[in-house]
mmCIF file with all atom_site columns, C-alpha atoms in Angstrom:
data_model
loop_
_atom_site.group_PDB
_atom_site.id
_atom_site.type_symbol
_atom_site.label_atom_id
_atom_site.label_alt_id
_atom_site.label_comp_id
_atom_site.label_asym_id
_atom_site.label_entity_id
_atom_site.label_seq_id
_atom_site.pdbx_PDB_ins_code
_atom_site.Cartn_x
_atom_site.Cartn_y
_atom_site.Cartn_z
_atom_site.occupancy
_atom_site.B_iso_or_equiv
_atom_site.pdbx_formal_charge
_atom_site.auth_seq_id
_atom_site.auth_comp_id
_atom_site.auth_asym_id
_atom_site.auth_atom_id
_atom_site.pdbx_PDB_model_num
ATOM 1  C CA . MET A 1 1  ? 0.000   0.000  0.000   1.00 0.00 ? 47  MET A CA 1
ATOM 2  C CA . ALA A 1 2  ? 1.051   3.629  -0.237  1.00 0.00 ? 48  ALA A CA 1
ATOM 3  C CA . THR A 1 3  ? 3.308   5.237  2.330   1.00 0.00 ? 49  THR A CA 1
ATOM 4  C CA . ALA A 1 4  ? 2.947   8.661  3.904   1.00 0.00 ? 50  ALA A CA 1
ATOM 5  C CA . LEU A 1 5  ? 5.593   9.966  1.515   1.00 0.00 ? 51  LEU A CA 1
ATOM 6  C CA . ASN A 1 6  ? 3.573   9.341  -1.640  1.00 0.00 ? 52  ASN A CA 1
ATOM 7  C CA . ILE A 1 7  ? -0.001  10.063 -0.584  1.00 0.00 ? 53  ILE A CA 1
ATOM 8  C CA . LYS A 1 8  ? -1.940  13.149 -1.596  1.00 0.00 ? 54  LYS A CA 1
ATOM 9  C CA . ARG A 1 9  ? -5.113  14.223 0.162   1.00 0.00 ? 55  ARG A CA 1
ATOM 10 C CA . LYS A 1 10 ? -8.118  15.324 -1.881  1.00 0.00 ? 56  LYS A CA 1
ATOM 11 C CA . ASN A 1 11 ? -11.568 16.287 -0.666  1.00 0.00 ? 57  ASN A CA 1
ATOM 12 C CA . ILE A 1 12 ? -14.387 15.028 -2.854  1.00 0.00 ? 58  ILE A CA 1
ATOM 13 C CA . ASP A 1 13 ? -18.086 15.787 -2.906  1.00 0.00 ? 59  ASP A CA 1
ATOM 14 C CA . LEU A 1 14 ? -20.545 12.948 -3.454  1.00 0.00 ? 60  LEU A CA 1
ATOM 15 C CA . PRO A 1 15 ? -24.334 12.872 -3.400  1.00 0.00 ? 61  PRO A CA 1
ATOM 16 C CA . VAL A 1 16 ? -25.840 11.619 -0.134  1.00 0.00 ? 62  VAL A CA 1
ATOM 17 C CA . ASP A 1 17 ? -27.517 8.626  -1.781  1.00 0.00 ? 63  ASP A CA 1
ATOM 18 C CA . VAL A 1 18 ? -24.185 7.545  -3.290  1.00 0.00 ? 64  VAL A CA 1
ATOM 19 C CA . LEU A 1 19 ? -22.496 7.790  0.111   1.00 0.00 ? 65  LEU A CA 1
ATOM 20 C CA . GLN A 1 20 ? -25.254 5.673  1.633   1.00 0.00 ? 66  GLN A CA 1
ATOM 21 C CA . LYS A 1 21 ? -24.775 2.963  -0.992  1.00 0.00 ? 67  LYS A CA 1
ATOM 22 C CA . LEU A 1 22 ? -20.999 3.065  -0.600  1.00 0.00 ? 68  LEU A CA 1
ATOM 23 C CA . SER A 1 23 ? -21.368 2.841  3.180   1.00 0.00 ? 69  SER A CA 1
ATOM 24 C CA . ILE A 1 24 ? -23.458 -0.317 2.812   1.00 0.00 ? 70  ILE A CA 1
ATOM 25 C CA . MET A 1 25 ? -20.915 -1.822 0.412   1.00 0.00 ? 71  MET A CA 1
ATOM 26 C CA . ALA A 1 26 ? -18.069 -0.926 2.799   1.00 0.00 ? 72  ALA A CA 1
ATOM 27 C CA . ALA A 1 27 ? -19.850 -2.465 5.780   1.00 0.00 ? 73  ALA A CA 1
ATOM 28 C CA . ALA A 1 28 ? -20.467 -5.645 3.793   1.00 0.00 ? 74  ALA A CA 1
ATOM 29 C CA . GLN A 1 29 ? -16.695 -5.940 3.353   1.00 0.00 ? 75  GLN A CA 1
ATOM 30 C CA . GLY A 1 30 ? -15.933 -4.978 6.939   1.00 0.00 ? 76  GLY A CA 1
ATOM 31 C CA . LYS A 1 31 ? -14.186 -1.759 5.931   1.00 0.00 ? 77  LYS A CA 1
ATOM 32 C CA . SER A 1 32 ? -14.621 1.867  6.844   1.00 0.00 ? 78  SER A CA 1
ATOM 33 C CA . LEU A 1 33 ? -16.231 4.029  4.173   1.00 0.00 ? 79  LEU A CA 1
ATOM 34 C CA . LYS A 1 34 ? -12.959 5.918  3.677   1.00 0.00 ? 80  LYS A CA 1
ATOM 35 C CA . LYS A 1 35 ? -10.897 2.752  3.281   1.00 0.00 ? 81  LYS A CA 1
ATOM 36 C CA . TYR A 1 36 ? -13.484 1.217  0.937   1.00 0.00 ? 82  TYR A CA 1
ATOM 37 C CA . ILE A 1 37 ? -13.555 4.275  -1.350  1.00 0.00 ? 83  ILE A CA 1
ATOM 38 C CA . GLU A 1 38 ? -9.747  4.396  -1.393  1.00 0.00 ? 84  GLU A CA 1
ATOM 39 C CA . THR A 1 39 ? -9.574  0.698  -2.293  1.00 0.00 ? 85  THR A CA 1
ATOM 40 C CA . VAL A 1 40 ? -12.119 1.050  -5.098  1.00 0.00 ? 86  VAL A CA 1
ATOM 41 C CA . LEU A 1 41 ? -10.410 4.110  -6.589  1.00 0.00 ? 87  LEU A CA 1
ATOM 42 C CA . ILE A 1 42 ? -6.911  2.623  -6.360  1.00 0.00 ? 88  ILE A CA 1
ATOM 43 C CA . SER A 1 43 ? -8.105  -0.605 -7.965  1.00 0.00 ? 89  SER A CA 1
ATOM 44 C CA . LYS A 1 44 ? -9.833  1.292  -10.778 1.00 0.00 ? 90  LYS A CA 1
ATOM 45 C CA . ALA A 1 45 ? -6.804  3.534  -11.413 1.00 0.00 ? 91  ALA A CA 1
ATOM 46 C CA . ASN A 1 46 ? -4.460  0.543  -11.500 1.00 0.00 ? 92  ASN A CA 1
ATOM 47 C CA . SER A 1 47 ? -6.658  -1.244 -14.038 1.00 0.00 ? 93  SER A CA 1
ATOM 48 C CA . VAL A 1 48 ? -6.552  1.630  -16.533 1.00 0.00 ? 94  VAL A CA 1
ATOM 49 C CA . SER A 1 49 ? -3.708  2.120  -18.989 1.00 0.00 ? 95  SER A CA 1
ATOM 50 C CA . VAL A 1 50 ? -2.825  5.780  -19.371 1.00 0.00 ? 96  VAL A CA 1
ATOM 51 C CA . GLU A 1 51 ? -0.693  6.884  -22.298 1.00 0.00 ? 97  GLU A CA 1
ATOM 52 C CA . VAL A 1 52 ? 0.633   10.398 -22.605 1.00 0.00 ? 98  VAL A CA 1
ATOM 53 C CA . SER A 1 53 ? 1.397   11.435 -26.147 1.00 0.00 ? 99  SER A CA 1
ATOM 54 C CA . GLU A 1 54 ? 3.627   14.317 -27.164 1.00 0.00 ? 100 GLU A CA 1
ATOM 55 C CA . ASN A 1 55 ? 1.397   14.654 -30.236 1.00 0.00 ? 101 ASN A CA 1
ATOM 56 C CA . PRO A 1 56 ? -0.844  17.711 -29.646 1.00 0.00 ? 102 PRO A CA 1
ATOM 57 C CA . SER A 1 57 ? -3.356  16.644 -32.287 1.00 0.00 ? 103 SER A CA 1
ATOM 58 C CA . PRO A 1 58 ? -6.619  15.287 -30.826 1.00 0.00 ? 104 PRO A CA 1
ATOM 59 C CA . SER A 1 59 ? -6.868  12.958 -33.831 1.00 0.00 ? 105 SER A CA 1
ATOM 60 C CA . GLY A 1 60 ? -3.244  11.810 -33.514 1.00 0.00 ? 106 GLY A CA 1
ATOM 61 C CA . ASP A 1 61 ? -2.225  13.335 -36.862 1.00 0.00 ? 107 ASP A CA 1
ATOM 62 C CA . PRO A 1 62 ? 1.187   11.795 -37.703 1.00 0.00 ? 108 PRO A CA 1
ATOM 63 C CA . TRP A 1 63 ? 2.419   15.158 -39.067 1.00 0.00 ? 109 TRP A CA 1
ATOM 64 C CA . PHE A 1 64 ? 3.080   16.138 -35.448 1.00 0.00 ? 110 PHE A CA 1
ATOM 65 C CA . ASP A 1 65 ? 5.261   13.043 -34.899 1.00 0.00 ? 111 ASP A CA 1
ATOM 66 C CA . ALA A 1 66 ? 7.968   14.349 -37.252 1.00 0.00 ? 112 ALA A CA 1
ATOM 67 C CA . PRO A 1 67 ? 10.662  16.180 -35.232 1.00 0.00 ? 113 PRO A CA 1
ATOM 68 C CA . GLU A 1 68 ? 11.353  18.653 -38.052 1.00 0.00 ? 114 GLU A CA 1
ATOM 69 C CA . ASN A 1 69 ? 7.666   19.639 -38.170 1.00 0.00 ? 115 ASN A CA 1
ATOM 70 C CA . MET A 1 70 ? 7.572   20.152 -34.402 1.00 0.00 ? 116 MET A CA 1
ATOM 71 C CA . ALA A 1 71 ? 10.793  22.209 -34.532 1.00 0.00 ? 117 ALA A CA 1
ATOM 72 C CA . GLU A 1 72 ? 9.279   24.427 -37.221 1.00 0.00 ? 118 GLU A CA 1
ATOM 73 C CA . LEU A 1 73 ? 6.082   24.802 -35.197 1.00 0.00 ? 119 LEU A CA 1
ATOM 74 C CA . ASP A 1 74 ? 8.026   25.634 -32.005 1.00 0.00 ? 120 ASP A CA 1
ATOM 75 C CA . GLU A 1 75 ? 10.000  28.275 -33.924 1.00 0.00 ? 121 GLU A CA 1
ATOM 76 C CA . ALA A 1 76 ? 6.803   29.815 -35.328 1.00 0.00 ? 122 ALA A CA 1
ATOM 77 C CA . ILE A 1 77 ? 5.281   29.940 -31.829 1.00 0.00 ? 123 ILE A CA 1
ATOM 78 C CA . ARG A 1 78 ? 8.446   31.577 -30.463 1.00 0.00 ? 124 ARG A CA 1
ATOM 79 C CA . GLN A 1 79 ? 8.384   34.199 -33.241 1.00 0.00 ? 125 GLN A CA 1
ATOM 80 C CA . HIS A 1 80 ? 4.700   34.906 -32.610 1.00 0.00 ? 126 HIS A CA 1
ATOM 81 C CA . LYS A 1 81 ? 5.307   35.381 -28.863 1.00 0.00 ? 127 LYS A CA 1
ATOM 82 C CA . GLU A 1 82 ? 8.112   37.813 -29.679 1.00 0.00 ? 128 GLU A CA 1
ATOM 83 C CA . GLY A 1 83 ? 5.778   39.821 -31.928 1.00 0.00 ? 129 GLY A CA 1
ATOM 84 C CA . LYS A 1 84 ? 7.660   38.925 -35.096 1.00 0.00 ? 130 LYS A CA 1
ATOM 85 C CA . THR A 1 85 ? 4.622   37.675 -37.013 1.00 0.00 ? 131 THR A CA 1
ATOM 86 C CA . VAL A 1 86 ? 1.792   39.326 -38.917 1.00 0.00 ? 132 VAL A CA 1
ATOM 87 C CA . SER A 1 87 ? -1.842  38.225 -38.835 1.00 0.00 ? 133 SER A CA 1
ATOM 88 C CA . TYR A 1 88 ? -4.204  38.651 -41.766 1.00 0.00 ? 134 TYR A CA 1
ATOM 89 C CA . THR A 1 89 ? -7.975  38.383 -42.001 1.00 0.00 ? 135 THR A CA 1
ATOM 90 C CA . MET A 1 90 ? -9.514  36.069 -44.585 1.00 0.00 ? 136 MET A CA 1
ATOM 91 C CA . GLU A 1 91 ? -10.627 39.166 -46.475 1.00 0.00 ? 137 GLU A CA 1
ATOM 92 C CA . GLU A 1 92 ? -7.052  40.486 -46.618 1.00 0.00 ? 138 GLU A CA 1
ATOM 93 C CA . ILE A 1 93 ? -5.753  37.097 -47.787 1.00 0.00 ? 139 ILE A CA 1
ATOM 94 C CA . SER A 1 94 ? -8.414  36.918 -50.506 1.00 0.00 ? 140 SER A CA 1
ATOM 95 C CA . LYS A 1 95 ? -7.519  40.431 -51.669 1.00 0.00 ? 141 LYS A CA 1
ATOM 96 C CA . MET A 1 96 ? -3.782  39.624 -51.796 1.00 0.00 ? 142 MET A CA 1
ATOM 97 C CA . LEU A 1 97 ? -4.498  36.461 -53.787 1.00 0.00 ? 143 LEU A CA 1
ATOM 98 C CA . GLY A 1 98 ? -6.947  38.225 -56.061 1.00 0.00 ? 144 GLY A CA 1
ATOM 99 C CA . VAL A 1 99 ? -9.784  35.807 -55.347 1.00 0.00 ? 145 VAL A CA 1
#
């Protein structure tokens, strides 16, 4: 089980009827409500596989997996933050393109 060094406290709010049901389930297992909820949440978290992707695309677009594309994007973001970019409206773009 977890030690005092790697435990984080978190207050949660649950509806009264849910707490009543959880209390009954905890009593049936001979556990306190707190211990029962902790056990259920730890078990659930340990059964889920969590993958963190560096790819910022919600669809997982492989374009973002190419290091040269990400470097170019990072450079463009840096330039924008430094005020070295120009923004155009769609109307201005259409006018420049003659469409």
